[in-house]
């Protein structure tokens, strides 16, 4: 298992060892011990899965404290462009984003710390997006940022995404008061 660290503090890409053979492939999709090697700790209490066809964008979402979630995201099938935005008020990279392509060949994962808005584009049909969360779903605590806010400057890899009505009216960074 390899770890890749980025300039945005706290974010880590995890590249598991994938064992291929004539039958297919195997990899350890979750190991608390391995994550601890990368300095990642947390009480993982909920797993989520969504299925999206090519061109879907979900996000940018987060849950506010005390229901804030760190996430460990990956795809089990298909391919996704994962995007996270640093919304930690005191962070020197506040408002900056990181994009990482997740695929079901390398089975690479991204650790998203508390204090980030999260979203992704499905790059293929039937993209199965899986993620572990360190807090339960709390709809009353949900917040978000507008996916195509020019101030964020995110290239989602798609022009006219399929996106929920809810996500179309999320606030821009300018009108946003971060709870982190
Ligand atoms: C997130 C969540 C949703 N739901 C229900 C609520 C809705 O009736 C339905 C779809 O929810 P939503 O439209 O919020 O799903 P996404 O747009 O995929 O939201 C997720 O996508 C972005 C990328 C994230 O990072 C968040 O984890 C999460 O916000 O599932 C639940 O029952 N439990 C949950 O934990």
Coordinates of C-alpha atoms and ligand atoms in Angstrom, one line a residue:
X1 CA 0.0 0.0 0.0
X2 CA 1.4 3.4 -1.0
X3 CA 0.4 6.8 0.2
X4 CA 0.5 10.1 -1.7
X5 CA 0.3 13.4 0.2
X6 CA -0.8 16.7 -1.3
X7 CA 0.0 20.4 -0.7
X8 CA -3.5 20.7 0.9
X9 CA -2.7 19.5 4.4
X10 CA -4.4 16.4 5.7
X11 CA -5.4 14.9 2.4
X12 CA -4.0 11.5 1.4
X13 CA -4.4 9.3 -1.6
X14 CA -4.1 5.6 -0.8
X15 CA -2.9 3.1 -3.5
X16 CA -3.6 -0.4 -2.3
X17 CA -1.7 -3.4 -3.5
X18 CA -3.9 -5.1 -6.0
X19 CA -3.3 -8.9 -6.5
X20 CA -4.2 -9.9 -10.0
X21 CA -4.4 -13.5 -11.3
X22 CA -6.1 -15.5 -13.9
X23 CA -9.4 -15.2 -11.9
X24 CA -9.4 -11.5 -11.6
X25 CA -8.1 -9.3 -8.8
X26 CA -8.1 -8.9 -5.0
X27 CA -7.2 -6.1 -2.7
X28 CA -7.7 -5.1 0.9
X29 CA -10.3 -2.3 0.7
X30 CA -10.1 -1.2 4.3
X31 CA -7.4 -1.8 7.0
X32 CA -7.3 0.4 10.1
X33 CA -3.7 -0.7 10.6
X34 CA -2.6 0.4 7.2
X35 CA -4.5 3.7 7.5
X36 CA -2.7 4.4 10.8
X37 CA 0.6 4.0 8.9
X38 CA -0.5 7.1 6.9
X39 CA -1.6 9.0 10.1
X40 CA -5.2 8.4 9.3
X41 CA -7.4 7.6 12.3
X42 CA -11.1 7.8 12.9
X43 CA -14.1 5.9 14.1
X44 CA -15.7 4.7 10.9
X45 CA -19.4 4.3 11.6
X46 CA -21.2 4.4 8.3
X47 CA -20.6 3.1 4.8
X48 CA -22.3 4.7 1.8
X49 CA -22.7 3.6 -1.8
X50 CA -24.1 5.5 -4.8
X51 CA -24.4 4.5 -8.4
X52 CA -24.1 7.1 -11.1
X53 CA -24.0 7.0 -14.9
X54 CA -21.5 9.0 -16.9
X55 CA -21.9 12.8 -16.6
X56 CA -23.5 12.8 -13.2
X57 CA -22.0 15.3 -10.7
X58 CA -22.8 14.9 -7.0
X59 CA -21.7 17.7 -4.6
X60 CA -20.2 19.8 -3.2
X61 CA -21.4 18.5 0.2
X62 CA -20.4 18.4 3.9
X63 CA -22.0 18.0 7.3
X64 CA -21.5 20.7 9.9
X65 CA -20.1 20.0 13.3
X66 CA -20.9 18.2 15.5
X67 CA -21.9 15.9 12.7
X68 CA -18.9 16.6 10.5
X69 CA -17.6 13.6 8.6
X70 CA -14.2 12.6 7.5
X71 CA -14.5 10.3 4.4
X72 CA -12.6 7.5 2.8
X73 CA -13.8 7.4 -0.9
X74 CA -13.2 5.0 -3.7
X75 CA -15.0 3.4 -6.7
X76 CA -15.8 -0.3 -6.9
X77 CA -16.8 -0.1 -10.5
X78 CA -16.3 2.6 -13.2
X79 CA -14.3 5.8 -12.8
X80 CA -14.9 9.1 -11.0
X81 CA -13.2 12.5 -10.8
X82 CA -13.2 13.2 -7.1
X83 CA -13.1 16.8 -6.0
X84 CA -12.6 18.2 -2.5
X85 CA -12.5 21.9 -1.4
X86 CA -10.7 23.1 1.7
X87 CA -13.2 25.1 3.8
X88 CA -11.2 25.2 7.0
X89 CA -11.3 28.9 7.9
X90 CA -7.7 29.1 9.1
X91 CA -6.2 27.0 6.4
X92 CA -3.6 28.6 4.1
X93 CA -5.3 26.7 1.3
X94 CA -8.9 27.8 2.1
X95 CA -11.0 27.7 -1.0
X96 CA -8.5 25.6 -2.9
X97 CA -9.5 22.3 -4.4
X98 CA -7.9 18.9 -5.1
X99 CA -9.1 16.7 -7.9
X100 CA -8.1 13.0 -8.0
X101 CA -9.3 10.4 -10.5
X102 CA -10.5 7.2 -8.8
X103 CA -10.8 4.0 -10.8
X104 CA -11.6 0.4 -10.5
X105 CA -8.3 -0.8 -11.8
X106 CA -5.9 0.7 -9.3
X107 CA -8.7 0.9 -6.7
X108 CA -7.1 4.1 -5.4
X109 CA -8.8 5.9 -2.5
X110 CA -8.8 9.4 -1.2
X111 CA -8.9 10.4 2.5
X112 CA -11.1 13.5 2.9
X113 CA -10.5 15.1 6.4
X114 CA -13.2 17.0 8.3
X115 CA -13.4 20.5 6.9
X116 CA -13.7 19.7 3.2
X117 CA -16.7 20.0 0.8
X118 CA -16.8 16.8 -1.3
X119 CA -18.1 16.0 -4.8
X120 CA -17.4 13.9 -7.8
X121 CA -18.1 13.4 -11.5
X122 CA -19.0 9.9 -12.7
X123 CA -16.7 9.4 -15.8
X124 CA -18.3 6.1 -16.8
X125 CA -21.8 4.5 -16.7
X126 CA -22.5 2.4 -13.7
X127 CA -19.9 4.0 -11.5
X128 CA -20.3 2.6 -8.0
X129 CA -19.0 5.1 -5.5
X130 CA -18.3 3.8 -2.0
X131 CA -17.2 5.7 1.0
X132 CA -16.7 5.3 4.7
X133 CA -17.8 8.1 7.1
X134 CA -16.8 9.0 10.6
X135 CA -20.2 10.3 11.5
X136 CA -23.8 9.2 10.9
X137 CA -26.0 10.9 8.3
X138 CA -27.5 14.1 9.9
X139 CA -29.6 15.8 7.2
X140 CA -30.2 18.8 9.4
X141 CA -26.5 19.5 9.4
X142 CA -26.0 19.3 5.7
X143 CA -24.2 22.2 3.9
X144 CA -22.7 22.6 0.5
X145 CA -21.0 24.8 -2.1
X146 CA -22.1 25.4 -5.7
X147 CA -20.3 23.0 -8.0
X148 CA -19.6 25.5 -10.8
X149 CA -18.8 28.6 -8.7
X150 CA -16.2 30.4 -10.8
X151 CA -14.4 31.4 -7.6
X152 CA -13.6 27.7 -7.1
X153 CA -12.3 27.2 -10.6
X154 CA -13.1 23.4 -10.7
X155 CA -12.9 21.5 -14.0
X156 CA -15.4 18.7 -13.4
X157 CA -14.6 17.0 -16.7
X158 CA -18.1 17.5 -18.0
X159 CA -20.0 20.4 -19.5
X160 CA -23.7 19.8 -18.9
X161 CA -23.8 17.4 -15.9
X162 CA -26.7 15.6 -14.6
X163 CA -27.1 17.2 -11.2
X164 CA -29.8 17.3 -8.5
X165 CA -32.0 20.4 -8.2
X166 CA -30.7 20.7 -4.6
X167 CA -27.1 20.9 -5.8
X168 CA -28.0 23.6 -8.4
X169 CA -28.8 26.1 -5.7
X170 CA -26.0 25.7 -3.2
X171 CA -24.2 28.8 -2.1
X172 CA -21.1 30.3 -3.7
X173 CA -17.9 30.7 -1.8
X174 CA -18.4 34.4 -1.6
X175 CA -21.7 34.0 0.2
X176 CA -20.4 31.1 2.3
X177 CA -19.7 31.2 6.1
X178 CA -17.7 28.1 6.9
X179 CA -18.5 26.2 10.1
X180 CA -15.0 24.8 10.2
Ligands
LIG1 C1 -25.8 11.2 2.2 C2 -27.0 10.4 2.6 C3 -28.2 10.4 1.9 N1 -29.3 9.7 2.3 C4 -30.5 9.7 1.5 C5 -31.1 11.1 1.5 C6 -31.7 11.2 0.1 O1 -33.0 10.8 0.1 C7 -30.9 10.2 -0.7 C8 -29.9 10.8 -1.7 O2 -29.2 11.7 -0.9 P1 -28.3 12.8 -1.6 O3 -29.0 13.4 -2.7 O4 -27.8 13.8 -0.5 O5 -27.1 12.0 -2.2 P2 -25.7 12.5 -2.8 O6 -26.0 13.8 -3.6 O7 -25.0 11.4 -3.4 O8 -24.9 13.0 -1.5 C9 -23.7 12.5 -1.2 O9 -22.8 12.9 -2.2 C10 -21.6 13.6 -1.8 C11 -20.6 13.4 -2.9 C12 -21.1 13.4 -0.5 O10 -19.9 13.4 -0.2 C13 -22.0 13.2 0.6 O11 -21.6 12.1 1.4 C14 -23.4 13.0 0.3 O12 -24.0 14.3 0.4 O13 -30.2 9.4 0.2 C15 -29.2 8.8 3.4 O14 -30.2 8.1 3.7 N2 -28.0 8.7 4.1 C16 -26.9 9.5 3.7 O15 -25.8 9.4 4.4

